[in-house]
JSON list of C-alpha atoms in Angstrom, two decimals:
[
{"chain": "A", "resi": 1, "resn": "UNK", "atom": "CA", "xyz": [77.24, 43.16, 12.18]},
{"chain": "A", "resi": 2, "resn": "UNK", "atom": "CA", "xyz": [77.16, 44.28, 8.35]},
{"chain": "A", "resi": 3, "resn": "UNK", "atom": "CA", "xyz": [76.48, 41.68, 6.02]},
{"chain": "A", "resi": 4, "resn": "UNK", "atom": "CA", "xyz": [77.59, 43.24, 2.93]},
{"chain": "A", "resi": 5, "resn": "UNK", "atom": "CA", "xyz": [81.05, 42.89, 4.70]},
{"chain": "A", "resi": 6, "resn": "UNK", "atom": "CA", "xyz": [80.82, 38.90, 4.40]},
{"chain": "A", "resi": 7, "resn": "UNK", "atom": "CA", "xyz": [78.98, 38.12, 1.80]},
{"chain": "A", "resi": 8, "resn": "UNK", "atom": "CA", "xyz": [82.13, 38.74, -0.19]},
{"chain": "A", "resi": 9, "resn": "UNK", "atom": "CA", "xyz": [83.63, 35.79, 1.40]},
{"chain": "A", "resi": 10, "resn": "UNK", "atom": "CA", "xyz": [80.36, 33.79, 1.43]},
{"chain": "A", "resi": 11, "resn": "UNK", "atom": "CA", "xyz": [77.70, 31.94, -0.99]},
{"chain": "A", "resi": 12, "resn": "UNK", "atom": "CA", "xyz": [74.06, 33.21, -0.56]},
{"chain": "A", "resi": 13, "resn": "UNK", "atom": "CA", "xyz": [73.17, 29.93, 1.01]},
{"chain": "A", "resi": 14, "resn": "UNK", "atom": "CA", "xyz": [75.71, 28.29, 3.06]},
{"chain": "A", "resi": 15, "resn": "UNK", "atom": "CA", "xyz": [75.91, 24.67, 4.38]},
{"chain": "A", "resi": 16, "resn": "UNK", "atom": "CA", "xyz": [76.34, 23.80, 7.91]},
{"chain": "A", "resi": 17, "resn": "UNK", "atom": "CA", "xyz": [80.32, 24.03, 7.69]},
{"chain": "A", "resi": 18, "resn": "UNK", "atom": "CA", "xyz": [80.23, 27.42, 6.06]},
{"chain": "A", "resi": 19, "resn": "UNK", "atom": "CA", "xyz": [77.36, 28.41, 8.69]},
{"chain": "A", "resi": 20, "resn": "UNK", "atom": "CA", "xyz": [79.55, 27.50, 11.73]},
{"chain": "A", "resi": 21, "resn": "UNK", "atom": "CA", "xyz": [82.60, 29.36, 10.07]},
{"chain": "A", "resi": 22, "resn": "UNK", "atom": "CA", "xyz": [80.44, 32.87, 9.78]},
{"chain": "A", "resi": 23, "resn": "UNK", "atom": "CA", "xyz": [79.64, 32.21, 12.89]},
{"chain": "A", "resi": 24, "resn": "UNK", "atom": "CA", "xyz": [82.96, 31.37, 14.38]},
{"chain": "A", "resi": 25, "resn": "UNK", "atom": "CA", "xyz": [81.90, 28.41, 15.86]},
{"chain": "A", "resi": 26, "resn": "UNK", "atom": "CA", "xyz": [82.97, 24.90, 15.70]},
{"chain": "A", "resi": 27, "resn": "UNK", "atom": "CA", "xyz": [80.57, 23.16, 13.30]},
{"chain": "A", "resi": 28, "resn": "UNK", "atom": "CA", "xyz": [80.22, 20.26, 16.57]},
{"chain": "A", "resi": 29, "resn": "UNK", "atom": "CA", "xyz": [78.68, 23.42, 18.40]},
{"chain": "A", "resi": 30, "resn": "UNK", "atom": "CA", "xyz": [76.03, 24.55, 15.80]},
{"chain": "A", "resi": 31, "resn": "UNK", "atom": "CA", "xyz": [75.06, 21.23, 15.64]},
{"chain": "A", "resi": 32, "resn": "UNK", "atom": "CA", "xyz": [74.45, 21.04, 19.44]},
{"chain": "A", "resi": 33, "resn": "UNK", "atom": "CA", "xyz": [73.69, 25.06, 20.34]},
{"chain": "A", "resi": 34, "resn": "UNK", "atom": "CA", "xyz": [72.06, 26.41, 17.21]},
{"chain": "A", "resi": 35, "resn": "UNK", "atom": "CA", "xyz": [70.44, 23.87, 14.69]},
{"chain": "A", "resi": 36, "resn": "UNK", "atom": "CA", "xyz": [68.26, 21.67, 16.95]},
{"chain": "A", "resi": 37, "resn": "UNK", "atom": "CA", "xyz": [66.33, 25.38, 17.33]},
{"chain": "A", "resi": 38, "resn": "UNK", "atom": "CA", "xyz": [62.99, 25.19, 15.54]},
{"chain": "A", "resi": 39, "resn": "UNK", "atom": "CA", "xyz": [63.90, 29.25, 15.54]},
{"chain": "A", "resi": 40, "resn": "UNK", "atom": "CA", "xyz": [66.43, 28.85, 13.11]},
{"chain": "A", "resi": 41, "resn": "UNK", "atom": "CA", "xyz": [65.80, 29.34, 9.00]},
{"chain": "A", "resi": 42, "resn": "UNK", "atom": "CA", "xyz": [66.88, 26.77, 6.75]},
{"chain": "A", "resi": 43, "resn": "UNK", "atom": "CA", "xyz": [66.29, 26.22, 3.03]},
{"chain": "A", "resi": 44, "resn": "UNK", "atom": "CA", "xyz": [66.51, 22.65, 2.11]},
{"chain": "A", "resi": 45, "resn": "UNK", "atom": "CA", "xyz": [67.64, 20.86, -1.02]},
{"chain": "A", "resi": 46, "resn": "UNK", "atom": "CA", "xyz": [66.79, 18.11, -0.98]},
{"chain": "A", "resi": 47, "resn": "UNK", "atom": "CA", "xyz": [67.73, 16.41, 2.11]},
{"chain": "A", "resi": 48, "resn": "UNK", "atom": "CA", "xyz": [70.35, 19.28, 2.70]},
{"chain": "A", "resi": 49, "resn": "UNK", "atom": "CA", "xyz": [69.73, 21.94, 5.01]},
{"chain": "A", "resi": 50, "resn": "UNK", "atom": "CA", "xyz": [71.15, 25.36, 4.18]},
{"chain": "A", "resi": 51, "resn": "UNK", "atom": "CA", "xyz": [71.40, 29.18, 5.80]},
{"chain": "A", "resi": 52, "resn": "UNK", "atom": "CA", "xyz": [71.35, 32.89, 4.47]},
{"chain": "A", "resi": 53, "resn": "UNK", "atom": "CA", "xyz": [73.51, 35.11, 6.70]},
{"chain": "A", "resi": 54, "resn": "UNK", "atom": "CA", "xyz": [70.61, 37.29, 7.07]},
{"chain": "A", "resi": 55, "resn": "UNK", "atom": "CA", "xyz": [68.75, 34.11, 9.35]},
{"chain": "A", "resi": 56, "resn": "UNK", "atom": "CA", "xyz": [72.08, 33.39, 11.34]},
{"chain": "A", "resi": 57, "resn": "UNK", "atom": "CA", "xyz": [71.85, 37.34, 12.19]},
{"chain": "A", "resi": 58, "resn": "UNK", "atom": "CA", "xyz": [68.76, 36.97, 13.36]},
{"chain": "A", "resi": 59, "resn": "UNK", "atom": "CA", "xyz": [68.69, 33.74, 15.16]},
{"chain": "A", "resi": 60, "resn": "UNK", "atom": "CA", "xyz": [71.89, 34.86, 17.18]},
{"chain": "A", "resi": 61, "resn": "UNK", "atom": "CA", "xyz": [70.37, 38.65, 17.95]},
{"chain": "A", "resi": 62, "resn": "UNK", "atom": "CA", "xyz": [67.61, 37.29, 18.94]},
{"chain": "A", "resi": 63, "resn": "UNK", "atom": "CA", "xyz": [69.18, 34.88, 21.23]},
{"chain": "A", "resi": 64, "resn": "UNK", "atom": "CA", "xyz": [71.53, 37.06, 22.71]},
{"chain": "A", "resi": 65, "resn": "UNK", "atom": "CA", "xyz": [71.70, 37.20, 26.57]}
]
């Protein structure tokens, strides 16, 4: 997948909504599939956790079956 594609469409750091939408999930399903994983990078402000593309990527490439 090409990043430079999306990150037209995207902010460098995207919440959990905007995450799930990259990803084409449901935002219910990252919460229960992807962002329990200690695997995953996040950024947080605050109390706010927050993704780059480039760690969603990697997190699902490296999950792949």
């Amino acid at each position: 997948m090409s990043i430079n594609m999306a990150t037209k469409e995207y902010p460098y750091l995207l919440t959990r909504e905007q995450a799930s939408d990259f990803l084409g999930i449901d935002p219910k399903s990252f919460d229960k599939y992807i962002r329990p994983h200690e695997e995953l990078d996040r950024f947080m402000i605050g109390k706010r956790e927050r993704y780059t593309m480039k760690s969603l990527i990697h997190f699902i490439e490296k999950h792949s079956v």
